[in-house]
XYZ file of C-alpha atoms in Angstrom:
248
model
C -94.537 217.637 -93.705
C -96.833 214.367 -94.589
C -95.515 211.672 -92.374
C -96.509 208.159 -92.261
C -95.468 205.907 -89.437
C -94.977 202.121 -89.648
C -93.390 199.485 -87.538
C -93.298 195.827 -86.934
C -93.940 195.425 -83.349
C -97.598 196.482 -83.759
C -99.962 199.278 -83.692
C -100.429 199.526 -79.955
C -96.393 199.559 -79.491
C -95.608 202.264 -77.292
C -92.386 203.195 -79.814
C -94.851 204.163 -82.988
C -97.361 205.976 -80.578
C -94.909 207.937 -78.324
C -93.287 209.215 -81.759
C -96.564 209.807 -83.379
C -97.268 212.162 -80.394
C -94.283 214.266 -80.803
C -94.106 214.561 -84.644
C -97.815 215.340 -84.819
C -97.368 218.535 -83.181
C -95.740 220.430 -86.391
C -96.956 217.636 -89.225
C -99.655 215.563 -90.548
C -98.971 212.011 -89.198
C -100.779 208.951 -90.137
C -100.120 205.664 -88.254
C -100.331 202.258 -90.430
C -99.225 199.510 -88.462
C -99.613 195.790 -87.940
C -102.518 194.511 -85.757
C -100.217 192.286 -83.954
C -96.489 191.454 -83.562
C -94.463 191.064 -86.981
C -90.725 191.136 -86.022
C -88.457 189.172 -88.281
C -90.845 189.090 -91.283
C -88.281 191.068 -93.350
C -89.476 192.094 -96.451
C -92.241 189.426 -97.159
C -95.600 190.633 -98.092
C -99.104 188.913 -98.240
C -99.641 187.350 -101.764
C -102.217 184.734 -101.641
C -104.362 185.798 -98.792
C -106.493 189.022 -98.332
C -105.568 192.042 -96.321
C -107.658 194.023 -94.517
C -107.266 197.150 -92.352
C -109.431 199.256 -89.630
C -109.012 202.655 -88.158
C -108.846 202.915 -84.763
C -109.168 205.948 -82.131
C -105.922 205.448 -80.242
C -104.389 209.174 -80.505
C -106.007 212.743 -80.866
C -104.846 214.338 -83.727
C -103.348 211.374 -85.576
C -105.082 208.747 -87.836
C -104.483 205.163 -86.940
C -104.831 202.175 -88.871
C -104.273 198.301 -88.161
C -103.513 196.138 -90.521
C -103.573 192.348 -90.701
C -100.514 191.747 -92.478
C -96.849 192.526 -92.606
C -94.766 195.580 -92.181
C -94.129 195.960 -95.900
C -98.315 195.213 -96.398
C -98.623 198.324 -94.067
C -96.806 200.697 -96.240
C -98.067 199.134 -99.514
C -101.771 199.459 -97.953
C -101.316 203.082 -96.964
C -99.974 204.421 -100.272
C -102.501 202.639 -102.578
C -105.606 202.799 -100.093
C -105.502 205.062 -97.048
C -103.454 208.463 -97.810
C -104.958 210.782 -100.089
C -101.096 211.541 -101.387
C -97.997 210.168 -101.009
C -96.356 211.225 -98.071
C -93.010 213.024 -97.798
C -91.616 210.601 -95.636
C -91.844 207.405 -94.022
C -90.648 206.487 -90.659
C -90.456 202.911 -89.559
C -90.452 202.560 -85.547
C -89.426 203.172 -83.053
C -88.279 199.194 -82.809
C -87.941 197.480 -79.462
C -84.607 195.969 -80.259
C -81.482 196.804 -82.445
C -81.267 196.360 -86.047
C -77.444 196.305 -86.854
C -75.316 194.976 -89.589
C -76.749 191.678 -90.787
C -79.947 192.341 -88.953
C -81.667 194.206 -91.497
C -82.100 190.842 -93.768
C -84.460 189.695 -91.137
C -85.635 193.207 -90.014
C -89.276 194.126 -90.490
C -88.493 197.543 -89.434
C -85.744 198.313 -91.484
C -87.711 196.605 -94.700
C -90.932 198.539 -93.974
C -88.790 201.801 -94.624
C -87.111 199.937 -97.996
C -90.539 199.404 -99.050
C -91.029 202.820 -99.076
C -87.928 203.450 -101.023
C -89.583 200.971 -103.354
C -92.447 203.458 -103.948
C -90.187 206.508 -104.407
C -90.517 207.684 -100.909
C -87.922 208.917 -98.493
C -87.597 206.712 -95.444
C -86.135 206.138 -92.058
C -85.908 202.914 -89.672
C -85.603 203.739 -86.286
C -84.490 201.154 -83.487
C -83.401 201.220 -79.927
C -81.861 199.008 -77.638
C -83.844 196.547 -75.630
C -82.862 197.923 -72.425
C -83.975 201.336 -72.516
C -87.085 201.688 -70.211
C -89.217 203.991 -72.385
C -89.080 205.964 -75.926
C -88.538 209.441 -74.525
C -84.964 209.822 -75.573
C -85.154 208.176 -79.065
C -88.463 209.913 -79.842
C -86.912 213.228 -78.811
C -83.772 212.569 -81.274
C -86.052 211.852 -84.200
C -88.153 214.933 -83.634
C -85.079 217.167 -83.299
C -83.437 215.517 -86.407
C -85.842 214.006 -88.984
C -85.730 217.130 -91.161
C -82.252 217.289 -91.246
C -82.122 213.526 -92.029
C -85.290 214.165 -94.408
C -82.660 216.680 -96.377
C -79.712 214.623 -96.387
C -81.510 211.489 -97.970
C -80.977 211.428 -101.920
C -83.808 213.029 -103.728
C -84.249 209.755 -105.662
C -85.416 208.210 -102.397
C -83.562 204.837 -103.297
C -81.514 205.454 -100.184
C -82.642 204.846 -96.445
C -81.504 205.788 -93.351
C -81.104 202.883 -90.659
C -80.698 204.290 -87.107
C -79.811 202.594 -84.057
C -79.994 204.101 -80.535
C -77.851 202.264 -77.802
C -78.979 202.103 -74.167
C -78.059 205.124 -71.664
C -79.296 208.384 -70.877
C -78.642 211.637 -73.161
C -75.569 212.158 -71.210
C -74.143 208.559 -71.418
C -74.590 208.429 -75.209
C -71.073 208.953 -76.658
C -72.274 210.595 -80.009
C -73.587 210.063 -83.279
C -71.535 208.637 -85.937
C -72.875 207.812 -89.643
C -71.669 204.113 -90.116
C -71.339 201.418 -92.466
C -73.397 198.058 -92.143
C -71.247 195.630 -89.902
C -71.376 191.777 -89.675
C -72.569 189.851 -86.896
C -73.137 186.355 -86.211
C -75.610 184.370 -83.990
C -74.778 181.774 -81.927
C -78.118 179.667 -82.387
C -79.119 177.313 -79.755
C -82.411 175.629 -80.322
C -84.228 174.152 -77.425
C -87.055 171.911 -77.542
C -89.836 172.728 -75.025
C -92.672 169.909 -74.258
C -95.747 170.694 -76.028
C -94.420 173.880 -77.805
C -91.608 172.713 -79.879
C -88.407 174.261 -80.679
C -87.458 177.652 -79.877
C -84.229 179.526 -80.756
C -81.964 181.200 -78.275
C -79.198 183.487 -79.640
C -76.216 185.020 -78.607
C -74.641 187.711 -80.858
C -71.221 187.902 -81.829
C -69.432 190.870 -83.384
C -67.545 189.184 -86.614
C -63.762 189.690 -86.746
C -64.399 191.219 -90.181
C -65.859 194.495 -88.432
C -64.069 197.446 -88.541
C -64.047 200.905 -86.336
C -66.051 202.607 -88.772
C -68.859 199.640 -88.649
C -72.180 200.373 -86.716
C -72.239 197.052 -84.612
C -68.443 198.296 -83.133
C -69.888 202.041 -82.855
C -72.957 200.911 -81.406
C -71.126 198.966 -78.600
C -68.970 201.925 -77.755
C -72.190 204.065 -77.530
C -73.010 205.754 -80.381
C -76.261 206.458 -81.952
C -75.403 205.048 -85.419
C -76.839 206.210 -88.629
C -76.219 204.010 -91.767
C -77.203 204.561 -95.744
C -78.930 201.507 -97.027
C -80.026 201.136 -100.414
C -82.438 198.771 -102.411
C -79.600 197.308 -104.577
C -78.216 193.808 -104.315
C -76.148 193.883 -107.193
C -72.144 192.911 -106.609
C -70.807 195.277 -109.245
C -67.091 194.307 -108.723
C -67.953 190.696 -109.061
C -70.206 191.546 -112.226
C -67.125 193.392 -114.004
C -65.174 190.209 -113.444
C -67.598 187.435 -115.014
C -69.760 189.236 -117.361
C -67.579 188.453 -120.356
C -67.550 184.412 -119.251
C -69.278 182.190 -121.813
C -71.592 179.417 -120.209
C -72.331 176.651 -122.910
């Protein structure tokens, strides 16, 4: 299988490099990642400036490229300039830090996968808990399951999987659950630091609207969560309600 690996943590992130090492044993793997940390950039891409890339000798048997752009830029550059043919699968990650519920609006990790869907390529986003010491368990989980996940994704490639792996050993993980996206709130506190400016300090709060089938709840219970996410922002129910309204 031809696999494109991207992320938002940067080309030297151990998450993407560890995953590349595991997957290149049985696959043709190409790594295309930002040259620096690009977390929180969402689905933004470079429009009014130039984007460049350079090949780096980081891993044996894996071609690695650094892009001076966003995670979405990495997908665009990879598909248009680097790879000879469209990959079978794009995997974004492994990200340091979860991307649950409404986090996906901000996540460069998830939106790099969604950019793959824009180009009709099946894609998976993978994130793990901040407190996991390394990427061994997460990369093993993906290496063991990427083929099944690939086959489960719709053939139209417009739906991606957003996977979140909680802290704990293999024995401590409760299990794996397919989950809906939940809702979280952030209690934001902007603090001023002399000569630096304002930095935001956040505390996550699970919404009262969350249910037992939501990823934010299941993740707290120790489950690996797998959520199906689609590039479709339509509110179909509300559209049916207002489609015959007349505006003057």
